[in-house]
mmCIF file of C-alpha atoms in Angstrom:
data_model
loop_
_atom_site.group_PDB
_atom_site.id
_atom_site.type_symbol
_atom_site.label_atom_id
_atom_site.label_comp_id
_atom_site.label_asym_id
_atom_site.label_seq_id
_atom_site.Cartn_x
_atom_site.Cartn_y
_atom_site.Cartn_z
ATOM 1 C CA UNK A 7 0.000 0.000 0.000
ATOM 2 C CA UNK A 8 2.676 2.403 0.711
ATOM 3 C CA UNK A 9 4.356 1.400 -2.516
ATOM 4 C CA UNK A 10 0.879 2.724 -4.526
ATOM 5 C CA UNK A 11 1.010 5.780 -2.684
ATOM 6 C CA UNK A 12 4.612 6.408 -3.559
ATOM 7 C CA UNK A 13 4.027 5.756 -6.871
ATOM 8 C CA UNK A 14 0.816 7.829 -6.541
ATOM 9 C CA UNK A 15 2.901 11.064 -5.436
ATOM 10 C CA UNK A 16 5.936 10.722 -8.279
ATOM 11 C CA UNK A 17 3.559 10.684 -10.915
ATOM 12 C CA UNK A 18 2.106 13.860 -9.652
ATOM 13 C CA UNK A 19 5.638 15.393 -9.220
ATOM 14 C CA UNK A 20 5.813 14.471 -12.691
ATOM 15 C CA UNK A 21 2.644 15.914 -14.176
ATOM 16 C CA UNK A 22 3.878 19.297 -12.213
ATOM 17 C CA UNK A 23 7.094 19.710 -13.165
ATOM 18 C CA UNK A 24 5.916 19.391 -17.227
ATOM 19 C CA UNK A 25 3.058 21.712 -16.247
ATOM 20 C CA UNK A 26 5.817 24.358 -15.116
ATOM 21 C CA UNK A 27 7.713 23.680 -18.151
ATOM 22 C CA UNK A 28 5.206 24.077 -20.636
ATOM 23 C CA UNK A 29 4.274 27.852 -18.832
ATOM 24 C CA UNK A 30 7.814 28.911 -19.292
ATOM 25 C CA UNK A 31 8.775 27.795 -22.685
ATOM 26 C CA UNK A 32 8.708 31.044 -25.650
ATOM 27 C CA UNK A 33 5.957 29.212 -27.712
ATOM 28 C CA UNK A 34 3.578 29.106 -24.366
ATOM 29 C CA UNK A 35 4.606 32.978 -23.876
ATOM 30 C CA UNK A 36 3.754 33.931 -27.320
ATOM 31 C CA UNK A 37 0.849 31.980 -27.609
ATOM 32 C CA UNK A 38 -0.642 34.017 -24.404
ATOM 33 C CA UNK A 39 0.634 37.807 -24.953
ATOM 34 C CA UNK A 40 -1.884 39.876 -25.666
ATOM 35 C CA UNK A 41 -2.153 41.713 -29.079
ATOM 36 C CA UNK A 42 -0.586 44.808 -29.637
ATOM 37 C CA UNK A 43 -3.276 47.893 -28.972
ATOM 38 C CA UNK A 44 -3.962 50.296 -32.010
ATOM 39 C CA UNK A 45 -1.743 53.094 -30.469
ATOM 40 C CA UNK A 46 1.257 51.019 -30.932
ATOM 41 C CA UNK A 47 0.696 50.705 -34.814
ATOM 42 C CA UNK A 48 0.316 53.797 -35.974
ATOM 43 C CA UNK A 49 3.348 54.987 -33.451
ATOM 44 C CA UNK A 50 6.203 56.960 -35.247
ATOM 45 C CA UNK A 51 9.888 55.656 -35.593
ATOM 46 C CA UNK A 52 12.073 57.253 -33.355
ATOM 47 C CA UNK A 53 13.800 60.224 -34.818
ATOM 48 C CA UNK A 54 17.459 59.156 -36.252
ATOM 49 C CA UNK A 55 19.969 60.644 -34.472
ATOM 50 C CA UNK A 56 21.884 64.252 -36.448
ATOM 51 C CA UNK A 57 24.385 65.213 -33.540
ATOM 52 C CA UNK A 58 27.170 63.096 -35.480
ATOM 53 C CA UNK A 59 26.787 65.140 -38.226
ATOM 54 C CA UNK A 60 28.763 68.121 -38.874
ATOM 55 C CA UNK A 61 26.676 71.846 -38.585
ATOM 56 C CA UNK A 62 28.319 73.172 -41.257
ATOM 57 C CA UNK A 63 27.464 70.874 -43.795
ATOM 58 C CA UNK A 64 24.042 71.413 -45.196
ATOM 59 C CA UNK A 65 22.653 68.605 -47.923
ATOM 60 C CA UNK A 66 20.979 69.819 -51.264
ATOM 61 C CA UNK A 67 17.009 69.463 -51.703
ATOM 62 C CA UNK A 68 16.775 65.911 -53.177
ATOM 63 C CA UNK A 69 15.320 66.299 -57.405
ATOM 64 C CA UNK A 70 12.517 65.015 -58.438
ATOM 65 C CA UNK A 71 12.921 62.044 -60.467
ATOM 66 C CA UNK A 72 11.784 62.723 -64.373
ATOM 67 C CA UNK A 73 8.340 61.450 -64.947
ATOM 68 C CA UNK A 74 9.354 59.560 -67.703
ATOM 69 C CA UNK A 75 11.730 57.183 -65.156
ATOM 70 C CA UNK A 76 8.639 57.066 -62.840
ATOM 71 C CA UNK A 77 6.433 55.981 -64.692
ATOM 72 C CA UNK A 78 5.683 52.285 -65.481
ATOM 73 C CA UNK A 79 6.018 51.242 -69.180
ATOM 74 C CA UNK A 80 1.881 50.419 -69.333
ATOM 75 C CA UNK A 81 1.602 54.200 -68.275
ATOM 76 C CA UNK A 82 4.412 55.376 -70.609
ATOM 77 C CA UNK A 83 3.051 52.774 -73.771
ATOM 78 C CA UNK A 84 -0.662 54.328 -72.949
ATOM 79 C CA UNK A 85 0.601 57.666 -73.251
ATOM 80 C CA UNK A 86 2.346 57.271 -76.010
ATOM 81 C CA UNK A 87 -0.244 55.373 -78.196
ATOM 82 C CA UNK A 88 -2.666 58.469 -76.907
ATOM 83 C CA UNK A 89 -0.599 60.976 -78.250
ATOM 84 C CA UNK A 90 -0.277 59.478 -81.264
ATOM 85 C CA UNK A 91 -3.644 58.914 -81.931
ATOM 86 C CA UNK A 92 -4.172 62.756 -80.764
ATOM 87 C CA UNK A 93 -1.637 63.991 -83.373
ATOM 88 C CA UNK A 94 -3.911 61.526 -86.007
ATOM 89 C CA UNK A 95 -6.746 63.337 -85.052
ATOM 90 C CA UNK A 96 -4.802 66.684 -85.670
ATOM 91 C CA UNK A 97 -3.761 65.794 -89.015
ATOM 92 C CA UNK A 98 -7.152 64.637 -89.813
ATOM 93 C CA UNK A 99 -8.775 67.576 -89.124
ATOM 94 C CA UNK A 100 -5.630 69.947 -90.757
ATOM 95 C CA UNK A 101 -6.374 67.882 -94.136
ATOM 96 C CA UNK A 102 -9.843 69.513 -94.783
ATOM 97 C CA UNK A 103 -8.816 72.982 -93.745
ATOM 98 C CA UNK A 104 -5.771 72.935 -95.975
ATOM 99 C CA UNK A 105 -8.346 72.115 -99.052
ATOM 100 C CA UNK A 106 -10.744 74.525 -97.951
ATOM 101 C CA UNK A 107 -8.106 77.440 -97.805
ATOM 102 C CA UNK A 108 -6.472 76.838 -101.189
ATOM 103 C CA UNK A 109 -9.481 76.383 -102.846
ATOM 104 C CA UNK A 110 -10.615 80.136 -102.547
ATOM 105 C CA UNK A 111 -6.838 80.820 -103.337
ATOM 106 C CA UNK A 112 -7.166 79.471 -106.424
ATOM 107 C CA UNK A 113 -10.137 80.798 -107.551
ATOM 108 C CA UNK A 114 -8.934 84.180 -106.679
ATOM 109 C CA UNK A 115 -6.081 83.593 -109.183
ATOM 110 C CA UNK A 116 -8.525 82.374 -111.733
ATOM 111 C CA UNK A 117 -9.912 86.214 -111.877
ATOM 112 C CA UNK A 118 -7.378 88.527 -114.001
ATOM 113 C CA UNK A 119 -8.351 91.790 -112.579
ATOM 114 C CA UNK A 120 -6.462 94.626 -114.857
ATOM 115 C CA UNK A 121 -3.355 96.493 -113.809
ATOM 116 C CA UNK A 122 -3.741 100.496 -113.059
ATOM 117 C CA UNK A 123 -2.394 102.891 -115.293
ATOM 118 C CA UNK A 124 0.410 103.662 -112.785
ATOM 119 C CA UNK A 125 1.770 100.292 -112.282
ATOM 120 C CA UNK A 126 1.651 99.414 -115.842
ATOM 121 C CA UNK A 127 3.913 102.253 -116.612
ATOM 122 C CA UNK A 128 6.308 101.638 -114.107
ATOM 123 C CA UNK A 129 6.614 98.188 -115.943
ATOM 124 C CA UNK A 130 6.227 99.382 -119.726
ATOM 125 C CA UNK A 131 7.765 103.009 -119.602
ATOM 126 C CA UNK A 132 6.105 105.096 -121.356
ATOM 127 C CA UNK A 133 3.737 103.084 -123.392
ATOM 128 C CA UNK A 134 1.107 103.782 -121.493
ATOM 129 C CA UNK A 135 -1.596 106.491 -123.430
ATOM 130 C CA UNK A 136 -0.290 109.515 -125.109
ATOM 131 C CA UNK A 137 -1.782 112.024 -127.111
ATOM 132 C CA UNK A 138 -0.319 112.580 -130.467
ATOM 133 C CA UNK A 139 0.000 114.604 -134.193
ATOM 134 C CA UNK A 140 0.677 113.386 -137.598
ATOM 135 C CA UNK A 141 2.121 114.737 -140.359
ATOM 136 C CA UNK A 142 2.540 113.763 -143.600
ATOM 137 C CA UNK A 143 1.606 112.373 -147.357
ATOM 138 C CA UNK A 144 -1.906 111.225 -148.417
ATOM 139 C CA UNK A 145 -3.008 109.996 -152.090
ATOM 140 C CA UNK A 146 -6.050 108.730 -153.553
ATOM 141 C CA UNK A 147 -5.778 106.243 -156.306
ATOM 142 C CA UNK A 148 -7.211 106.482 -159.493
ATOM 143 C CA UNK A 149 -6.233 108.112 -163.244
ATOM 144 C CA UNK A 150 -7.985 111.149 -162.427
ATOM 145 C CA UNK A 151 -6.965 111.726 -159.140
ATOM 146 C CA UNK A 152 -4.450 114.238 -159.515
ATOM 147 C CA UNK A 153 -1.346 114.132 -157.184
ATOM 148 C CA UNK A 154 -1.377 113.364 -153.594
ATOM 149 C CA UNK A 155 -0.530 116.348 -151.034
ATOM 150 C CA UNK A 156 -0.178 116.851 -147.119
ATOM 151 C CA UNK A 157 -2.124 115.682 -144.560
ATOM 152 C CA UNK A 158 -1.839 115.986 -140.905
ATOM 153 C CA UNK A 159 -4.253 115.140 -137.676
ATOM 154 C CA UNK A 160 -3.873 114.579 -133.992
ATOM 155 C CA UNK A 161 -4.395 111.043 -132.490
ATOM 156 C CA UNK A 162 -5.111 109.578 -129.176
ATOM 157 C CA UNK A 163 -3.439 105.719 -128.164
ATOM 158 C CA UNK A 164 -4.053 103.850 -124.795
ATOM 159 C CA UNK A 165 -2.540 100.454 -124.554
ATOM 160 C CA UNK A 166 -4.821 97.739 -123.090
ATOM 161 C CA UNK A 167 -2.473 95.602 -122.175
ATOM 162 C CA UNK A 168 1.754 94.443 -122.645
ATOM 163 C CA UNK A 169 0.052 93.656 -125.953
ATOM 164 C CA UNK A 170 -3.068 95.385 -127.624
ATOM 165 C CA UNK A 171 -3.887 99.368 -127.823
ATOM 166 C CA UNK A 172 -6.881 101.429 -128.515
ATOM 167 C CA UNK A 173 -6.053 104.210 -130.958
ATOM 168 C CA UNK A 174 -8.307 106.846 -132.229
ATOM 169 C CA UNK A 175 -7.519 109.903 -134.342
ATOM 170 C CA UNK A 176 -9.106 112.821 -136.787
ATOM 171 C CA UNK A 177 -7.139 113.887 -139.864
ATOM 172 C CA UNK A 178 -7.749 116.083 -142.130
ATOM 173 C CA UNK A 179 -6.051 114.553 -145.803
ATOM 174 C CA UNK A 180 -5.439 116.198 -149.118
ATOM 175 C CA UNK A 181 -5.511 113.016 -151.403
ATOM 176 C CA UNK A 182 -5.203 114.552 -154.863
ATOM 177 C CA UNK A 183 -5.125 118.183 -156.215
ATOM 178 C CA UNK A 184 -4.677 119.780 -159.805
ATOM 179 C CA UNK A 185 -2.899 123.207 -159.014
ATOM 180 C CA UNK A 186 -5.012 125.017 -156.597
ATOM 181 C CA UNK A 187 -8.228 122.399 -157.451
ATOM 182 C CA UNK A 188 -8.216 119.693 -154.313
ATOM 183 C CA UNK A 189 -10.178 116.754 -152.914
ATOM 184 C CA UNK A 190 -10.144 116.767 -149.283
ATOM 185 C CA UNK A 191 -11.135 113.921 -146.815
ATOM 186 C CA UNK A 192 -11.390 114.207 -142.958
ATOM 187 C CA UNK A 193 -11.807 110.601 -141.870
ATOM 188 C CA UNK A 194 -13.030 110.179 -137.806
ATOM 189 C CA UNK A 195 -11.088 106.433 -137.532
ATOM 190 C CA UNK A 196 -10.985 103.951 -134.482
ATOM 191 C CA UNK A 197 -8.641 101.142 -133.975
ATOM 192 C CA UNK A 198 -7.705 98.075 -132.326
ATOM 193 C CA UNK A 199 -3.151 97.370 -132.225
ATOM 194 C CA UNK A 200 -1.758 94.567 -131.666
ATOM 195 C CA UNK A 201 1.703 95.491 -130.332
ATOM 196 C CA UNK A 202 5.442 94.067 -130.304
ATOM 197 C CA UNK A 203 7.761 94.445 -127.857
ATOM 198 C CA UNK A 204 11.093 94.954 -129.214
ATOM 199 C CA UNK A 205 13.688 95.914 -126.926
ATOM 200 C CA UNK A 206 12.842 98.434 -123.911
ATOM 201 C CA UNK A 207 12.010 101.506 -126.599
ATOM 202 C CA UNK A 208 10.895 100.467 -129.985
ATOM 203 C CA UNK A 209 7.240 99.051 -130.349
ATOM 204 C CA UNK A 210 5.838 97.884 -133.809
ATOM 205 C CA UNK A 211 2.283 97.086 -134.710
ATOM 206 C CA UNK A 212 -1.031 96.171 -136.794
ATOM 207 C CA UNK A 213 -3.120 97.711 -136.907
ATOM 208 C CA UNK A 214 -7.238 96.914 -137.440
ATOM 209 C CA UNK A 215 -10.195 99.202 -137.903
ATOM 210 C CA UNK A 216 -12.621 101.774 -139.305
ATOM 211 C CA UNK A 217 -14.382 104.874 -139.428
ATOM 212 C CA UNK A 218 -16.419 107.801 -141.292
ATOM 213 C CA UNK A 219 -15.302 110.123 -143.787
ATOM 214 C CA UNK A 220 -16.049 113.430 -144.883
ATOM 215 C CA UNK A 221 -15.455 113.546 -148.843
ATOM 216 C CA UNK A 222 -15.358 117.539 -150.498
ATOM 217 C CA UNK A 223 -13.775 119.264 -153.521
ATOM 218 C CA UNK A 224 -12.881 122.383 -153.199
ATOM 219 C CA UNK A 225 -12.624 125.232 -156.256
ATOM 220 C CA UNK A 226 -13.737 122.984 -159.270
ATOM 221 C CA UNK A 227 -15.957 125.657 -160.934
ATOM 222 C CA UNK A 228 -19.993 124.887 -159.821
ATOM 223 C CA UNK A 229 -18.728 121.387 -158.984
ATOM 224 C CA UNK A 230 -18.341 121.787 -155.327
ATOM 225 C CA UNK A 231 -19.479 118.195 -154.406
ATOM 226 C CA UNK A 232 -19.584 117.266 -150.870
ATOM 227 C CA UNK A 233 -20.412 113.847 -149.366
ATOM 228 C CA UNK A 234 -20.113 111.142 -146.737
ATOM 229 C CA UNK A 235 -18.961 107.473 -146.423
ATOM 230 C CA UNK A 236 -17.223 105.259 -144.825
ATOM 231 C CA UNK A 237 -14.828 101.650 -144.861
ATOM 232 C CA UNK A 238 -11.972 99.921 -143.476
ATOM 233 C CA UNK A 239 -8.560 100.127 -143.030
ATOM 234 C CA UNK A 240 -5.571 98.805 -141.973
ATOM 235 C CA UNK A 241 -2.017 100.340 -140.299
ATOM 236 C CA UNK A 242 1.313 99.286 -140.049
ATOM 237 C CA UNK A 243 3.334 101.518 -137.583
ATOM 238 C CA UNK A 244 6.259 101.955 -134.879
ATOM 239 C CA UNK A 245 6.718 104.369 -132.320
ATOM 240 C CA UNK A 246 10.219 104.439 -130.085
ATOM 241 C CA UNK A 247 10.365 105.840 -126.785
ATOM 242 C CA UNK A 248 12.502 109.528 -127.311
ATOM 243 C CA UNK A 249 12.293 110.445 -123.387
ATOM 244 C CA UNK A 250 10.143 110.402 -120.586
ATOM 245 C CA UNK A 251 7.270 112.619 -121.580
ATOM 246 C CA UNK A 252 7.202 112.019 -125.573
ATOM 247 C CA UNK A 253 6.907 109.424 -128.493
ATOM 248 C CA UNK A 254 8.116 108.943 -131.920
ATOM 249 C CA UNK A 255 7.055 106.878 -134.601
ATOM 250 C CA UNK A 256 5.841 106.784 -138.313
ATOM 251 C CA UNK A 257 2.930 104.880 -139.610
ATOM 252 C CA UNK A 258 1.278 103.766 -143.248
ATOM 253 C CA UNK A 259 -1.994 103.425 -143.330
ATOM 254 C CA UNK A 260 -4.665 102.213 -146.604
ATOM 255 C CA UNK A 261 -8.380 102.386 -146.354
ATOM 256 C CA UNK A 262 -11.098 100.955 -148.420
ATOM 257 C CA UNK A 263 -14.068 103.629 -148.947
ATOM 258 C CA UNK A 264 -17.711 103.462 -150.509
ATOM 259 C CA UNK A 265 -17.082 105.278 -153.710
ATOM 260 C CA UNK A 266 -18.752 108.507 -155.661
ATOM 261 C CA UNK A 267 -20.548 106.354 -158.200
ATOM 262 C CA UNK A 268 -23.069 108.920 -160.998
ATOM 263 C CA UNK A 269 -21.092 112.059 -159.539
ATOM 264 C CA UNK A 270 -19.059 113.556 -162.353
ATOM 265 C CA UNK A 271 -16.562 116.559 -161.737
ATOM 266 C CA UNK A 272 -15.219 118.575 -164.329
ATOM 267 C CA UNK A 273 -11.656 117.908 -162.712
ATOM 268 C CA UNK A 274 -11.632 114.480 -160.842
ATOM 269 C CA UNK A 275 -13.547 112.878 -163.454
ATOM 270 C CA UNK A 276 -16.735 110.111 -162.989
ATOM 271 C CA UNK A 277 -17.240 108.811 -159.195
ATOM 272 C CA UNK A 278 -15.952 105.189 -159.059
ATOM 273 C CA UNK A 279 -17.891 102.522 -156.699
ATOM 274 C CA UNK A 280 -14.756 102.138 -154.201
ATOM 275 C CA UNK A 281 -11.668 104.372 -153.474
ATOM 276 C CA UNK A 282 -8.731 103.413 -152.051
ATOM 277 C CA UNK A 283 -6.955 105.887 -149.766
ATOM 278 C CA UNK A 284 -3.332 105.214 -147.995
ATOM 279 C CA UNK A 285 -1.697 107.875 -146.031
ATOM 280 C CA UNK A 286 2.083 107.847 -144.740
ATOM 281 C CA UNK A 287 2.475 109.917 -141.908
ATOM 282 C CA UNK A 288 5.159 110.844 -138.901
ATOM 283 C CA UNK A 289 4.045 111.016 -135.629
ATOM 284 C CA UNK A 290 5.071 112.822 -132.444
ATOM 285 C CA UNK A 291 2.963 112.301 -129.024
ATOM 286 C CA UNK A 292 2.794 113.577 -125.743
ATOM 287 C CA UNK A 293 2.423 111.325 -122.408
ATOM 288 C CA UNK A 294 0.424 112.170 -120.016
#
């Protein structure tokens, strides 16, 4: 019996000692703290200690890293493919305006508007418009026409362009005579000229057009006929540049008139169903 009860108390010696054990092993301790209270989490680190460092020596603000280095390559390859679509989107909508804005260009260039009279004879000189007077020889043809005598006039020319004039003029022609016996005509003539440049002074031209004449003799006895017609003619001329304010030229001229058919004068002889008229004259003119 006293052999149980020994046996009774080392196995309770036993139990207690690994009961002791078990309380002050780490894993028993850990598994019994108590979790950490909120205040300890969100507690600060403890300041690091300066008071090794130097007072003099100051550090330089820290740079911002580029953006570019920041950034993750999604970011960067999503910004990229953004902007490019953005500059597609530009060009796209640059394409239409470009075509839009040259289209009125080019219809503006379509128009020829005319040059003014001031910038056209900065370019051409003189030839601009001048106001001139002719002198010279006028005939009539025909076997009873008598010889051909003076004729003068005054003339006015405005060019049109590098290449065609207007000209207009009134002359006053003797186109045949027997001693002091004469048969006038005073022709009232328009003209288009087509012009060649030759050189900065010299301009040649042809020259197409028309008019109405006034036909008379004068001292034929009781013969003193007077009459009207009119026809075509055509000029061949050049005028030269002789300074700034004046013009030169000379210029041949034949016209094609309605005759004096069933008029008989005792000098000129029977009216003929055409005349034919040509004038050579020299011309001086006046720019204005």
């Amino acid at each position: 019996m006293n052999q149980i009860v020994a046996k009774m108390r080392r196995v309770a010696a036993f139990t207690a000692a690994l009961a002791s054990l078990s309380v002050l092993s780490p894993g028993a301790s850990k598994a019994q703290a108590p979790p950490p209270s909120p205040a300890d989490s969100t507690a600060k680190p403890a300041a690091a200690d300066t008071t090794s460092k130097p007072a003099s020596v100051t550090t330089p603000p820290a740079t911002p890293a580029p953006a570019s280095t920041s950034a993750s390559p999604g970011k960067s390859s999503g910004k990229s493919s953004s902007k490019s679509s953005k500059s597609a989107q530009a060009e796209s909508t640059k394409a239409p305006k470009a075509s839009k804005s040259k289209a009125p260009k080019a219809a503006a260039a379509a128009v020829v508007v005319p040059k003014p009279y001031e910038e056209r004879r900065k370019e051409d000189g003189v030839y601009a418009k001048w106001l001139g007077l002719r002198f010279g020889y006028a005939n009539r043809t025909g076997e009873t026409s008598g010889d051909g005598f003076i004729g003068y006039g005054i003339s006015y020319t405005r060019m049109l362009s590098n290449r065609y004039a207007f000209a207009a003029g009134i002359n006053h022609d003797i186109v045949g005579h027997f001693a002091d016996q004469i048969d006038v005509s005073v022709p009232f003539t328009g003209e288009f000229q087509r012009v060649f440049k030759m050189g900065s002074e010299m301009r040649p031209y042809l020259g197409v057009g028309g008019g109405y004449y006034f036909r008379k003799y004068y001292r034929t006895g009781t013969e003193y006929n007077t009459t009207t017609t009119g026809g075509a003619h055509v000029s061949i001329g050049l005028t030269s540049q002789l300074d700034d304010k004046h013009v030169v030229g000379f210029e041949t001229r034949v016209a094609w008139l309605k005759g004096r058919p069933g008029i008989t004068n005792p000098t000129f002889g029977v009216g003929t169903d055409t005349e034919t008229i040509w004038t050579a004259k020299i011309t001086w003119a006046l720019v204005y």
